[in-house]
Short mmCIF file of C-alpha atoms in Angstrom, two decimals:
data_model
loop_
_atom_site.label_atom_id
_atom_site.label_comp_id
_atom_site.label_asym_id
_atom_site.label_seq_id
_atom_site.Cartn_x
_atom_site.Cartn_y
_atom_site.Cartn_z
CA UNK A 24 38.54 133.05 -62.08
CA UNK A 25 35.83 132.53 -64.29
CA UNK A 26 35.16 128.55 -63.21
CA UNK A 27 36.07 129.45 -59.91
CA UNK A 28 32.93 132.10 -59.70
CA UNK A 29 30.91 129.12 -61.77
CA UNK A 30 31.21 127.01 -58.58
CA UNK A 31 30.50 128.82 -55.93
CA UNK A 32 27.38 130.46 -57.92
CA UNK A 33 26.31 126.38 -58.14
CA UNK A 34 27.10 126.08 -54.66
CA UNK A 35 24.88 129.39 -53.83
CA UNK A 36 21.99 127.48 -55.91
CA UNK A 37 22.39 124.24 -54.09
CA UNK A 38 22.46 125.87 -50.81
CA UNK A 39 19.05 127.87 -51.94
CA UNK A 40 17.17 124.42 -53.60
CA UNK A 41 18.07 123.08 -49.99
CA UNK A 42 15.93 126.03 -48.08
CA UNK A 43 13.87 126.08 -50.45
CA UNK A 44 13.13 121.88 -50.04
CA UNK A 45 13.82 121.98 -47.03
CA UNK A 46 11.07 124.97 -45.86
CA UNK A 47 8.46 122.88 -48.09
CA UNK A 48 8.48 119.68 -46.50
CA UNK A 49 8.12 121.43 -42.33
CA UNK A 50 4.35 120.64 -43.20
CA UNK A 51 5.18 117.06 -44.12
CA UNK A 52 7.12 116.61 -41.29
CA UNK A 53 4.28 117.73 -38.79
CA UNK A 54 1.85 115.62 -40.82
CA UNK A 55 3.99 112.98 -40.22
CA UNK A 56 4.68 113.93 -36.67
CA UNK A 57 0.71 114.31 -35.88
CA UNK A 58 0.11 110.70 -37.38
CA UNK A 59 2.67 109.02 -35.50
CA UNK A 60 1.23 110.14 -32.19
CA UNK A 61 -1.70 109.15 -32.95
CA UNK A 62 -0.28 105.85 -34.06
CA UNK A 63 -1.64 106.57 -37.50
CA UNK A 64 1.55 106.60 -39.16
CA UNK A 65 2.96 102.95 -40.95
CA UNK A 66 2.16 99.84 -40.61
CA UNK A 67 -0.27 100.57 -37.81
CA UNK A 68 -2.11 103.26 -40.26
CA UNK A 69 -2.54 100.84 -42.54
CA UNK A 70 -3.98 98.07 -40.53
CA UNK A 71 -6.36 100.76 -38.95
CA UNK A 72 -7.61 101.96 -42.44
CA UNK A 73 -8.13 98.65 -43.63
CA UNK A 74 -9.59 97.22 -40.19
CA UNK A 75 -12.28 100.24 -41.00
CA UNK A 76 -12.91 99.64 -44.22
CA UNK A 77 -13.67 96.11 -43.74
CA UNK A 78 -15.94 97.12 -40.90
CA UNK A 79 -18.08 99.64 -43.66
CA UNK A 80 -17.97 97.03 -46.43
CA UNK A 81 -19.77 94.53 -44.34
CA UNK A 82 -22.33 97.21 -43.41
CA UNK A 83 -22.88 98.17 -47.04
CA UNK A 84 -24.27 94.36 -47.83
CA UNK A 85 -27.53 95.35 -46.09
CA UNK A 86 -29.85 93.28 -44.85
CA UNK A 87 -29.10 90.20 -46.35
CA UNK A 88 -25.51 90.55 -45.30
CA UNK A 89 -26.76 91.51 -41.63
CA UNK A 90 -28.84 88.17 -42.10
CA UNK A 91 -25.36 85.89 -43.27
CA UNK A 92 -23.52 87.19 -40.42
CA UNK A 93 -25.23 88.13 -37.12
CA UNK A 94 -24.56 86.25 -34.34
CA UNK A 95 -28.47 83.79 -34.70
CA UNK A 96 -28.78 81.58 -31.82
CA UNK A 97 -30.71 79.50 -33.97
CA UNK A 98 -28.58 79.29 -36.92
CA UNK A 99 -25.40 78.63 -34.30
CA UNK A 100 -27.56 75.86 -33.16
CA UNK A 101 -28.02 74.33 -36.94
CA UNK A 102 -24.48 74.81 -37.30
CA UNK A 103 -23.38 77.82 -38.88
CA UNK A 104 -20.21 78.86 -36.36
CA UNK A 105 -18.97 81.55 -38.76
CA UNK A 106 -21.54 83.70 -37.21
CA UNK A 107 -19.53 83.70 -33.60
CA UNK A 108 -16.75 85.52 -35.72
CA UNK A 109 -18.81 87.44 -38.01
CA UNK A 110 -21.23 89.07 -35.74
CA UNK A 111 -18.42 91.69 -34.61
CA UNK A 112 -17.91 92.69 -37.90
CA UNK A 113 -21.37 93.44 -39.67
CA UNK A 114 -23.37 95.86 -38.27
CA UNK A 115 -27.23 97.23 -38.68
CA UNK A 116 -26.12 100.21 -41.29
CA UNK A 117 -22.86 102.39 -42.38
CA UNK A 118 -23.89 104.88 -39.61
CA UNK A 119 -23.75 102.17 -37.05
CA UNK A 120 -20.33 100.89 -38.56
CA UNK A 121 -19.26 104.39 -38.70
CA UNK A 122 -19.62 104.85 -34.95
CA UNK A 123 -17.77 101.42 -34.11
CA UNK A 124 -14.74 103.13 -36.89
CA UNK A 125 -15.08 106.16 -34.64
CA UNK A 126 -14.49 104.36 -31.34
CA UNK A 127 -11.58 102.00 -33.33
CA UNK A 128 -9.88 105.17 -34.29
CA UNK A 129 -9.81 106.38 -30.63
CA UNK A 130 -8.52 103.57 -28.77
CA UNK A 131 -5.98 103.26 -31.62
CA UNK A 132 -4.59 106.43 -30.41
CA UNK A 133 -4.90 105.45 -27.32
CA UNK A 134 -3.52 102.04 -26.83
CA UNK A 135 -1.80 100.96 -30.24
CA UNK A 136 1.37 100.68 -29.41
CA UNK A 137 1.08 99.47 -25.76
CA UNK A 138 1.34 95.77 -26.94
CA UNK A 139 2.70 93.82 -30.19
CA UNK A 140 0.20 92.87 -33.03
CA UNK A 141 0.12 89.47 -31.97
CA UNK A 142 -0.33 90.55 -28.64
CA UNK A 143 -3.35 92.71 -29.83
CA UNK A 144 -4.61 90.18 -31.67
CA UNK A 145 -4.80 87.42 -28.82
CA UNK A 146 -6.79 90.43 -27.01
CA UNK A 147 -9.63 90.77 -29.86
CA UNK A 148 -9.75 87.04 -29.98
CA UNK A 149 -10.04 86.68 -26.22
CA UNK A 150 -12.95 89.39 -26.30
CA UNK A 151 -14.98 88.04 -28.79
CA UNK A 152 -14.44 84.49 -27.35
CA UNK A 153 -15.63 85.79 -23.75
CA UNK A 154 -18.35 87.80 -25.87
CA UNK A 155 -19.73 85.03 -27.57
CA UNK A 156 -19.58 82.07 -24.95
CA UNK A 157 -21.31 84.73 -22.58
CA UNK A 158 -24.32 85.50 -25.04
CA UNK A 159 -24.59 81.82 -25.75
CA UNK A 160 -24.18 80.57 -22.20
CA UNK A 161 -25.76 82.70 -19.94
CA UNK A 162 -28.56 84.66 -22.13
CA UNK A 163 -30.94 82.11 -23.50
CA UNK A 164 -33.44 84.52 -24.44
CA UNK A 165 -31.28 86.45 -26.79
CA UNK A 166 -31.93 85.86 -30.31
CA UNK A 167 -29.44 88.05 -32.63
CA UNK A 168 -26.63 90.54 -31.85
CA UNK A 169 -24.40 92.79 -33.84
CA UNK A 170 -21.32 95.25 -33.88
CA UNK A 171 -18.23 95.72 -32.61
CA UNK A 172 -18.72 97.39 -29.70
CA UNK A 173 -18.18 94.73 -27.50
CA UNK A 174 -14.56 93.94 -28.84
CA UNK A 175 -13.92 97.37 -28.59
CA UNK A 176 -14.41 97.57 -24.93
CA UNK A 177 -12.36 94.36 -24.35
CA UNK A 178 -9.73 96.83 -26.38
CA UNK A 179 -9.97 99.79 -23.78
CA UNK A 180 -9.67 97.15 -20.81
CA UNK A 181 -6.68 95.72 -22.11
CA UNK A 182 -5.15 99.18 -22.83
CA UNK A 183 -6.18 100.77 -19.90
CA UNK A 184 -5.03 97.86 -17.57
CA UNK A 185 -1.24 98.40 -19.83
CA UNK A 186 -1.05 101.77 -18.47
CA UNK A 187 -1.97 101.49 -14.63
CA UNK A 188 0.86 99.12 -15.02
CA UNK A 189 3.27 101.55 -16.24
CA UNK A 190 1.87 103.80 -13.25
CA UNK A 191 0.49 106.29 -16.02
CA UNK A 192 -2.47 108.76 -14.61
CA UNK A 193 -4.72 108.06 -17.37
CA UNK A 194 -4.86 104.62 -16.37
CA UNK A 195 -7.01 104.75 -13.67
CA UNK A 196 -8.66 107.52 -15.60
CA UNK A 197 -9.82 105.47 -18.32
CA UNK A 198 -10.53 102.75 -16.29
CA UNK A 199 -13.28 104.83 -14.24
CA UNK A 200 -14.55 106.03 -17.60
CA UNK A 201 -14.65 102.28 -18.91
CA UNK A 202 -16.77 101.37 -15.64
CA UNK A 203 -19.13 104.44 -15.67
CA UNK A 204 -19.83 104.12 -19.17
CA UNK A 205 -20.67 99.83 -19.04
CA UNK A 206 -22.78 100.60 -15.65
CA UNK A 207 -24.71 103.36 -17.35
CA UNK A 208 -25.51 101.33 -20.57
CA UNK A 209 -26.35 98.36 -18.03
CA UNK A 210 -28.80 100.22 -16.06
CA UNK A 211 -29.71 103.22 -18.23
CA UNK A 212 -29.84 101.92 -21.95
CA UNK A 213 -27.29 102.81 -24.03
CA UNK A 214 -25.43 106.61 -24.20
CA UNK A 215 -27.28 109.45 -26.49
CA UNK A 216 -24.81 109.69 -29.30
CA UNK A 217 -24.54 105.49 -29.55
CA UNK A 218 -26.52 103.72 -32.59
CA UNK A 219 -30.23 104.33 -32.48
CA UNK A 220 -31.34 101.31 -33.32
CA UNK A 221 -30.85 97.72 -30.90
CA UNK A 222 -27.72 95.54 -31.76
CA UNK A 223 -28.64 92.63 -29.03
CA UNK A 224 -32.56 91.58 -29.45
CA UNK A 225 -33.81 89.48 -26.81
CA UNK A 226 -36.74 87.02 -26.83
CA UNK A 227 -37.77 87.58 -23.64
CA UNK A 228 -41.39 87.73 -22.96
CA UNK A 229 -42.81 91.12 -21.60
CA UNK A 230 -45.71 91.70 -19.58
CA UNK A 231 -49.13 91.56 -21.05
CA UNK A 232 -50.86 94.06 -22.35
CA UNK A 233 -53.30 95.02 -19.15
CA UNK A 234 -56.63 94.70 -20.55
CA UNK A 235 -59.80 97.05 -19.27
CA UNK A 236 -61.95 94.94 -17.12
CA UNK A 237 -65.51 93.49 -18.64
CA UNK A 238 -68.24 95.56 -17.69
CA UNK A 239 -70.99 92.81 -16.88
CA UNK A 240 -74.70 94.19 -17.01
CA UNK A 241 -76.58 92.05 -13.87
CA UNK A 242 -79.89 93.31 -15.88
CA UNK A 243 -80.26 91.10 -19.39
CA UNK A 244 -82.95 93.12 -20.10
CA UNK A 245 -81.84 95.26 -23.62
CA UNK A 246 -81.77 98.47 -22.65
CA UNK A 247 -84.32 99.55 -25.49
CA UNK A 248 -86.76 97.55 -22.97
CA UNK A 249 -85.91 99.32 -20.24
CA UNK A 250 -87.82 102.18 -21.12
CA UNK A 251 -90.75 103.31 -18.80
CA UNK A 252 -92.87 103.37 -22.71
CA UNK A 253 -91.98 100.47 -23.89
CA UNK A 254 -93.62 97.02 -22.58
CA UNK A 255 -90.81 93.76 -23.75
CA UNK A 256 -92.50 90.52 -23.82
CA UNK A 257 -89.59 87.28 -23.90
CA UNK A 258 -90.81 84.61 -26.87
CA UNK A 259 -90.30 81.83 -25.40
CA UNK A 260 -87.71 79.37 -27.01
CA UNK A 261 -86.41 81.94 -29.46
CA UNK A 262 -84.32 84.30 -26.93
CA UNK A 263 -85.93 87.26 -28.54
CA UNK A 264 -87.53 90.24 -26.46
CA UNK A 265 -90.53 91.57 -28.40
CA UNK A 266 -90.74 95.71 -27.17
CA UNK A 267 -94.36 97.42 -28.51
CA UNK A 268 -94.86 101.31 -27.06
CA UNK A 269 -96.49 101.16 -23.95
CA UNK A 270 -100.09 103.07 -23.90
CA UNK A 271 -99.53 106.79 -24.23
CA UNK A 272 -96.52 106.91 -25.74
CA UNK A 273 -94.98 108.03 -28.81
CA UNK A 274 -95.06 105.82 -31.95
CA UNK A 275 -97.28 103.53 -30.52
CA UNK A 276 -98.07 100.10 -32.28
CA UNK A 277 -94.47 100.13 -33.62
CA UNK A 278 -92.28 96.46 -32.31
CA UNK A 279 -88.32 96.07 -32.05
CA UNK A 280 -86.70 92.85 -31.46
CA UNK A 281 -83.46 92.18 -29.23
CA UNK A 282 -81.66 89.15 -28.76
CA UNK A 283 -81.37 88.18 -25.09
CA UNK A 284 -79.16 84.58 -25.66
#
């Protein structure tokens, strides 16, 4: 009786270690269960994380980094085709490459697991191939450009254009939103909460400074001179005006010069 009681009290404990475990790990799961619809969770977590930290270490090399790795229409020109590669990656400073990890984070939830990894990687490559064959074919004037923005959008197209296939809602939804935004940063400048400072710098020359117009006397006559008390006689051959108080006047005898060439 005694080893029968013995088991079923060890059964009674197991049964209790498996609430118990069991009640502790409900936050786990929905951890678990918020990450993988965001397509945080796995293998796609860790590409994002590390796809974000690579996009903050480049930042942190500062100017000499941003220097290296812009896209430099004259240093593509001397040769140095890293740059058509690099200049998505490095960015003007961390709060510039925090923004771009911001917007990578969204359309991760978003779109991650509309298309394979290679297929997601032919779209980045396709981007920043249209990207850079655009800057350097049809902008001559522009001189340096940074961030990822521009792969990013070439992101949302692809995703967007995966779900008005599957007939989703949102697809039409975030392709309106993809427009609006592009035609407001074309004609407007770019949105409030974007990056401060410019990542494209163009060369282009801007109109000149307008100028006040030259006020041109008609009388060369120094203005000292032009006194009704002062008499000027010109010297000839030196250019000077010799002034001496006219009779009556104030300080008379005293002489100024002026120089009339």
């Amino acid at each position: 009786m005694r080893g029968i009681s013995g088991r079923r009290s060890r059964r009674c404990d197991l049964k209790e270690l498996f609430i118990i475990t069991n009640s502790g790990s409900e936050p786990v799961m929905r951890v678990r269960g918020l990450l993988r619809s965001l397509n945080y969770d796995g293998r796609l977590g860790l590409i994002l994380a590390g796809s974000c930290v690579l996009l903050l270490l480049a930042s942190l090399a500062g100017e000499p980094g941003r220097l290296l790795l812009r896209y430099d229409r004259a240093a593509l020109a001397a040769g140095q085709w890293w740059r058509l590669v690099t200049a998505h990656v490095v960015h003007l400073d961390v709060r510039h490459a925090l923004l771009n990890d911001l917007g990578l984070a969204l359309v991760w939830a978003l779109f991650a697991r509309d298309y394979s990894l290679r297929q997601w990687a032919a779209v980045v490559l396709g981007a920043v191939v249209a990207i850079d064959a655009g800057l350097w074919l049809c902008d001559w004037t522009l001189e340096w450009y940074v961030g990822s923005s521009g792969a990013l959008h070439g992101v949302m197209a692809a995703g967007a254009l995966a779900h008005l296939r599957r007939g989703e809602r949102d697809g039409a939804l975030l392709s309106v939103a993809l427009v609006a935004k592009l035609g407001y940063e074309h004609w407007a400048g770019a949105l409030p909460f974007s990056a401060s400072l410019p990542v494209v710098v163009s060369a282009a020359p801007g109109p000149e400074p307008r100028r006040p117009p030259a006020i041109i006397d008609p009388d060369p006559t120094p203005p000292a001179c032009r006194s009704a008390h002062v008499v000027c006689l010109r010297v000839p051959r030196s250019g000077l005006a010799v002034g001496r108080d006219a009779p009556g006047a104030r300080g008379r005898g005293q002489l100024g010069s002026h120089d009339l060439r």
